[in-house]
Amino acid sequence: MYIPDLYKNENQEDIQNFIHQNGFAILVNQTDGKLWATHIPLLLDVNANGKQVLVGHISKLNPQGESFKTNDAVLAIFSGVHAYISSSWYDHENVPTWNYLAVHVYGKVKIYTHEEAVNSLKKLVDKYEAKSVNPVRVENLSEKTMREARGIIAFEIEITSIEAQKKLSQNRDDKNHKNIISELEKTKDNQSVAIAHEMKKNRK
């Protein structure tokens, strides 16, 4: 990912929190000689060797899974909030742009056994059921329902590198920076208001 130095995010705690909060990712690799992408939840975890990994699964019917056996290199793209920035909000003539948060994780896939797959499903379900009034637990699902787990390919991605970008109008002076925030908040659009919040946090 092209990241100008001004927008580069190297704060590891910040990056980990971002992945935890924006866990629905795009998993990209080369399948059958072409680029292939699958939209899936990925869970940031630590494996038995103490290495940080991403854990996920796809359908066995997805050709991407077969390609893991011959090419284990993948890219996981995590996208955060984003918003259009109008140049009419500046006190000078300039071009419009877009503010956003994104993390790219590169790594190598390792296919799980069925037992490991079930354990990964437990962790994933527990994460997203945590706020449910009546949370579902994999341990409580019937044998019939759990047979569906035979239809997935579960895996972990050993992380080889991470690239993170925060493009939040860092190149604007205080006056224009504050005005952008004000205009974003006026839109009452959830994404725009969230970007305004991130801009405030980023410039303290």
mmCIF file of C-alpha atoms in Angstrom:
data_model
loop_
_atom_site.group_PDB
_atom_site.id
_atom_site.type_symbol
_atom_site.label_atom_id
_atom_site.label_comp_id
_atom_site.label_asym_id
_atom_site.label_seq_id
_atom_site.Cartn_x
_atom_site.Cartn_y
_atom_site.Cartn_z
ATOM 1 C CA MET A 1 0.000 0.000 0.000
ATOM 2 C CA TYR A 2 1.326 3.450 -0.872
ATOM 3 C CA ILE A 3 1.573 5.444 2.374
ATOM 4 C CA PRO A 4 3.092 8.936 2.509
ATOM 5 C CA ASP A 5 5.180 9.285 5.691
ATOM 6 C CA LEU A 6 2.742 11.848 7.093
ATOM 7 C CA TYR A 7 -0.088 9.286 7.129
ATOM 8 C CA LYS A 8 1.882 6.222 8.252
ATOM 9 C CA ASN A 9 0.634 4.586 11.450
ATOM 10 C CA GLU A 10 3.252 2.503 13.284
ATOM 11 C CA ASN A 11 1.572 2.383 16.700
ATOM 12 C CA GLN A 12 1.164 -1.376 17.244
ATOM 13 C CA GLU A 13 -1.410 -1.062 20.019
ATOM 14 C CA ASP A 14 -3.469 1.273 17.845
ATOM 15 C CA ILE A 15 -3.235 -1.135 14.895
ATOM 16 C CA GLN A 16 -4.293 -4.126 17.008
ATOM 17 C CA ASN A 17 -7.291 -2.217 18.372
ATOM 18 C CA PHE A 18 -8.222 -1.219 14.823
ATOM 19 C CA ILE A 19 -8.221 -4.849 13.661
ATOM 20 C CA HIS A 20 -10.267 -5.913 16.709
ATOM 21 C CA GLN A 21 -12.848 -3.201 15.975
ATOM 22 C CA ASN A 22 -12.920 -3.659 12.181
ATOM 23 C CA GLY A 23 -12.636 -7.433 11.926
ATOM 24 C CA PHE A 24 -14.658 -7.917 8.727
ATOM 25 C CA ALA A 25 -11.874 -8.066 6.154
ATOM 26 C CA ILE A 26 -11.149 -8.757 2.499
ATOM 27 C CA LEU A 27 -8.823 -11.739 2.062
ATOM 28 C CA VAL A 28 -6.870 -11.542 -1.206
ATOM 29 C CA ASN A 29 -4.616 -14.082 -2.903
ATOM 30 C CA GLN A 30 -3.866 -15.523 -6.313
ATOM 31 C CA THR A 31 -6.282 -18.304 -7.264
ATOM 32 C CA ASP A 32 -6.224 -20.105 -10.600
ATOM 33 C CA GLY A 33 -3.841 -17.510 -11.977
ATOM 34 C CA LYS A 34 -5.930 -14.467 -11.087
ATOM 35 C CA LEU A 35 -6.522 -12.242 -8.070
ATOM 36 C CA TRP A 36 -9.270 -13.545 -5.797
ATOM 37 C CA ALA A 37 -10.980 -11.819 -2.865
ATOM 38 C CA THR A 38 -13.306 -13.121 -0.156
ATOM 39 C CA HIS A 39 -15.120 -10.993 2.428
ATOM 40 C CA ILE A 40 -14.819 -12.713 5.820
ATOM 41 C CA PRO A 41 -14.390 -11.987 9.538
ATOM 42 C CA LEU A 42 -10.805 -12.437 10.718
ATOM 43 C CA LEU A 43 -9.844 -12.687 14.379
ATOM 44 C CA LEU A 44 -6.530 -11.381 15.694
ATOM 45 C CA ASP A 45 -5.089 -14.055 17.984
ATOM 46 C CA VAL A 46 -1.837 -15.599 19.271
ATOM 47 C CA ASN A 47 -0.980 -19.154 18.219
ATOM 48 C CA ALA A 48 0.619 -21.964 20.226
ATOM 49 C CA ASN A 49 4.086 -20.654 19.335
ATOM 50 C CA GLY A 50 3.280 -17.211 20.726
ATOM 51 C CA LYS A 51 3.136 -15.634 17.286
ATOM 52 C CA GLN A 52 0.453 -13.140 16.348
ATOM 53 C CA VAL A 53 -1.925 -14.550 13.743
ATOM 54 C CA LEU A 54 -5.215 -13.878 12.011
ATOM 55 C CA VAL A 55 -7.751 -16.698 12.244
ATOM 56 C CA GLY A 56 -10.643 -17.286 9.857
ATOM 57 C CA HIS A 57 -12.480 -19.714 7.615
ATOM 58 C CA ILE A 58 -14.059 -19.965 4.182
ATOM 59 C CA SER A 59 -16.388 -22.427 2.490
ATOM 60 C CA LYS A 60 -14.826 -25.577 1.043
ATOM 61 C CA LEU A 61 -16.678 -24.671 -2.153
ATOM 62 C CA ASN A 62 -14.618 -21.470 -2.447
ATOM 63 C CA PRO A 63 -11.752 -22.052 -4.950
ATOM 64 C CA GLN A 64 -9.560 -19.808 -2.816
ATOM 65 C CA GLY A 65 -9.206 -22.592 -0.250
ATOM 66 C CA GLU A 66 -7.702 -25.023 -2.758
ATOM 67 C CA SER A 67 -5.158 -22.391 -3.789
ATOM 68 C CA PHE A 68 -3.850 -22.169 -0.200
ATOM 69 C CA LYS A 69 -2.203 -25.569 -0.742
ATOM 70 C CA THR A 70 0.069 -24.320 -3.524
ATOM 71 C CA ASN A 71 0.420 -20.629 -2.669
ATOM 72 C CA ASP A 72 0.190 -19.665 0.999
ATOM 73 C CA ALA A 73 0.789 -15.912 0.531
ATOM 74 C CA VAL A 74 -2.254 -13.744 1.318
ATOM 75 C CA LEU A 75 -3.228 -10.147 1.982
ATOM 76 C CA ALA A 76 -5.949 -9.190 4.459
ATOM 77 C CA ILE A 77 -7.424 -5.699 4.038
ATOM 78 C CA PHE A 78 -9.163 -4.050 6.983
ATOM 79 C CA SER A 79 -11.106 -0.868 6.272
ATOM 80 C CA GLY A 80 -12.284 1.647 8.835
ATOM 81 C CA VAL A 81 -14.402 4.767 8.651
ATOM 82 C CA HIS A 82 -13.956 7.126 5.693
ATOM 83 C CA ALA A 83 -15.384 10.421 4.457
ATOM 84 C CA TYR A 84 -15.244 12.824 1.525
ATOM 85 C CA ILE A 85 -13.437 16.098 2.245
ATOM 86 C CA SER A 86 -14.669 19.044 0.164
ATOM 87 C CA SER A 87 -12.083 21.642 -0.779
ATOM 88 C CA SER A 88 -14.802 24.265 -0.192
ATOM 89 C CA TRP A 89 -14.041 23.769 3.514
ATOM 90 C CA TYR A 90 -10.543 25.290 3.150
ATOM 91 C CA ASP A 91 -9.677 28.982 3.321
ATOM 92 C CA HIS A 92 -7.787 28.611 0.023
ATOM 93 C CA GLU A 93 -8.220 26.922 -3.333
ATOM 94 C CA ASN A 94 -7.270 23.254 -3.352
ATOM 95 C CA VAL A 95 -8.503 19.847 -4.509
ATOM 96 C CA PRO A 96 -11.123 17.666 -2.774
ATOM 97 C CA THR A 97 -9.872 14.484 -1.115
ATOM 98 C CA TRP A 98 -10.899 11.556 1.074
ATOM 99 C CA ASN A 99 -9.993 10.816 4.689
ATOM 100 C CA TYR A 100 -9.841 7.208 5.841
ATOM 101 C CA LEU A 101 -8.296 4.547 8.067
ATOM 102 C CA ALA A 102 -6.963 1.256 6.698
ATOM 103 C CA VAL A 103 -4.688 -1.634 7.642
ATOM 104 C CA HIS A 104 -3.120 -4.181 5.282
ATOM 105 C CA VAL A 105 -1.821 -7.431 6.791
ATOM 106 C CA TYR A 106 0.429 -9.737 4.784
ATOM 107 C CA GLY A 107 1.037 -13.320 5.812
ATOM 108 C CA LYS A 108 1.195 -17.042 5.149
ATOM 109 C CA VAL A 109 -1.755 -19.411 5.508
ATOM 110 C CA LYS A 110 -1.697 -22.614 7.561
ATOM 111 C CA ILE A 111 -4.744 -24.893 7.219
ATOM 112 C CA TYR A 112 -6.338 -26.092 10.479
ATOM 113 C CA THR A 113 -7.381 -29.597 11.442
ATOM 114 C CA HIS A 114 -11.096 -30.115 12.166
ATOM 115 C CA GLU A 115 -10.480 -29.827 15.920
ATOM 116 C CA GLU A 116 -8.541 -26.591 15.461
ATOM 117 C CA ALA A 117 -11.292 -25.329 13.157
ATOM 118 C CA VAL A 118 -13.957 -25.880 15.823
ATOM 119 C CA ASN A 119 -11.819 -24.103 18.429
ATOM 120 C CA SER A 120 -11.403 -21.138 16.072
ATOM 121 C CA LEU A 121 -15.178 -21.016 15.548
ATOM 122 C CA LYS A 122 -15.676 -20.908 19.328
ATOM 123 C CA LYS A 123 -13.399 -17.871 19.645
ATOM 124 C CA LEU A 124 -15.034 -16.079 16.725
ATOM 125 C CA VAL A 125 -18.585 -16.706 17.924
ATOM 126 C CA ASP A 126 -17.710 -15.736 21.516
ATOM 127 C CA LYS A 127 -16.296 -12.405 20.300
ATOM 128 C CA TYR A 128 -19.373 -11.392 18.341
ATOM 129 C CA GLU A 129 -21.937 -12.871 20.734
ATOM 130 C CA ALA A 130 -20.474 -10.998 23.720
ATOM 131 C CA LYS A 131 -23.056 -8.206 23.469
ATOM 132 C CA SER A 132 -26.038 -10.456 22.727
ATOM 133 C CA VAL A 133 -28.819 -10.710 25.294
ATOM 134 C CA ASN A 134 -28.939 -14.484 24.781
ATOM 135 C CA PRO A 135 -25.480 -15.338 23.436
ATOM 136 C CA VAL A 136 -25.029 -18.426 21.296
ATOM 137 C CA ARG A 137 -22.160 -20.756 22.203
ATOM 138 C CA VAL A 138 -20.641 -23.268 19.817
ATOM 139 C CA GLU A 139 -20.398 -25.745 22.701
ATOM 140 C CA ASN A 140 -24.194 -25.732 22.991
ATOM 141 C CA LEU A 141 -24.979 -26.334 19.321
ATOM 142 C CA SER A 142 -26.409 -29.699 18.319
ATOM 143 C CA GLU A 143 -24.346 -32.371 16.609
ATOM 144 C CA LYS A 144 -26.505 -31.883 13.494
ATOM 145 C CA THR A 145 -25.719 -28.165 13.356
ATOM 146 C CA MET A 146 -22.022 -28.710 14.044
ATOM 147 C CA ARG A 147 -21.791 -31.040 11.045
ATOM 148 C CA GLU A 148 -21.812 -27.836 9.002
ATOM 149 C CA ALA A 149 -18.310 -27.183 10.298
ATOM 150 C CA ARG A 150 -17.194 -29.999 7.977
ATOM 151 C CA GLY A 151 -18.010 -27.666 5.093
ATOM 152 C CA ILE A 152 -15.390 -25.053 5.924
ATOM 153 C CA ILE A 153 -11.649 -24.621 5.547
ATOM 154 C CA ALA A 154 -10.352 -22.946 8.713
ATOM 155 C CA PHE A 155 -6.881 -21.455 8.876
ATOM 156 C CA GLU A 156 -4.500 -19.118 10.587
ATOM 157 C CA ILE A 157 -2.416 -16.486 8.850
ATOM 158 C CA GLU A 158 1.046 -16.017 10.303
ATOM 159 C CA ILE A 159 1.661 -12.287 9.971
ATOM 160 C CA THR A 160 4.778 -11.337 8.025
ATOM 161 C CA SER A 161 4.184 -7.585 7.755
ATOM 162 C CA ILE A 162 1.601 -4.904 8.502
ATOM 163 C CA GLU A 163 0.984 -1.577 6.774
ATOM 164 C CA ALA A 164 -1.342 0.937 8.404
ATOM 165 C CA GLN A 165 -2.558 4.301 7.188
ATOM 166 C CA LYS A 166 -4.365 7.164 8.903
ATOM 167 C CA LYS A 167 -5.235 9.866 6.389
ATOM 168 C CA LEU A 168 -6.815 12.525 8.578
ATOM 169 C CA SER A 169 -5.893 15.908 7.061
ATOM 170 C CA GLN A 170 -2.584 15.979 8.925
ATOM 171 C CA ASN A 171 -1.272 18.290 6.187
ATOM 172 C CA ARG A 172 -3.724 21.073 7.110
ATOM 173 C CA ASP A 173 -2.979 23.922 9.517
ATOM 174 C CA ASP A 174 -4.988 24.208 12.723
ATOM 175 C CA LYS A 175 -7.522 26.638 11.286
ATOM 176 C CA ASN A 176 -8.394 24.464 8.272
ATOM 177 C CA HIS A 177 -8.173 21.256 10.310
ATOM 178 C CA LYS A 178 -10.779 22.573 12.768
ATOM 179 C CA ASN A 179 -13.009 23.751 9.944
ATOM 180 C CA ILE A 180 -12.927 20.335 8.275
ATOM 181 C CA ILE A 181 -13.992 18.754 11.562
ATOM 182 C CA SER A 182 -16.808 21.265 11.944
ATOM 183 C CA GLU A 183 -18.086 20.657 8.407
ATOM 184 C CA LEU A 184 -17.911 16.878 8.826
ATOM 185 C CA GLU A 185 -19.936 17.087 12.023
ATOM 186 C CA LYS A 186 -22.562 19.270 10.314
ATOM 187 C CA THR A 187 -23.292 16.487 7.816
ATOM 188 C CA LYS A 188 -24.650 14.277 10.641
ATOM 189 C CA ASP A 189 -23.512 11.341 8.505
ATOM 190 C CA ASN A 190 -22.215 8.561 10.766
ATOM 191 C CA GLN A 191 -19.022 7.967 8.790
ATOM 192 C CA SER A 192 -18.243 11.670 8.510
ATOM 193 C CA VAL A 193 -18.834 12.289 12.211
ATOM 194 C CA ALA A 194 -16.625 9.294 13.026
ATOM 195 C CA ILE A 195 -13.815 10.684 10.855
ATOM 196 C CA ALA A 196 -14.165 14.052 12.633
ATOM 197 C CA HIS A 197 -13.765 12.192 15.936
ATOM 198 C CA GLU A 198 -10.641 10.408 14.648
ATOM 199 C CA MET A 199 -9.203 13.733 13.472
ATOM 200 C CA LYS A 200 -9.667 15.197 16.938
ATOM 201 C CA LYS A 201 -7.973 12.200 18.571
ATOM 202 C CA ASN A 202 -5.098 12.309 16.134
ATOM 203 C CA ARG A 203 -4.268 15.984 16.711
ATOM 204 C CA LYS A 204 -3.849 16.672 20.402
#
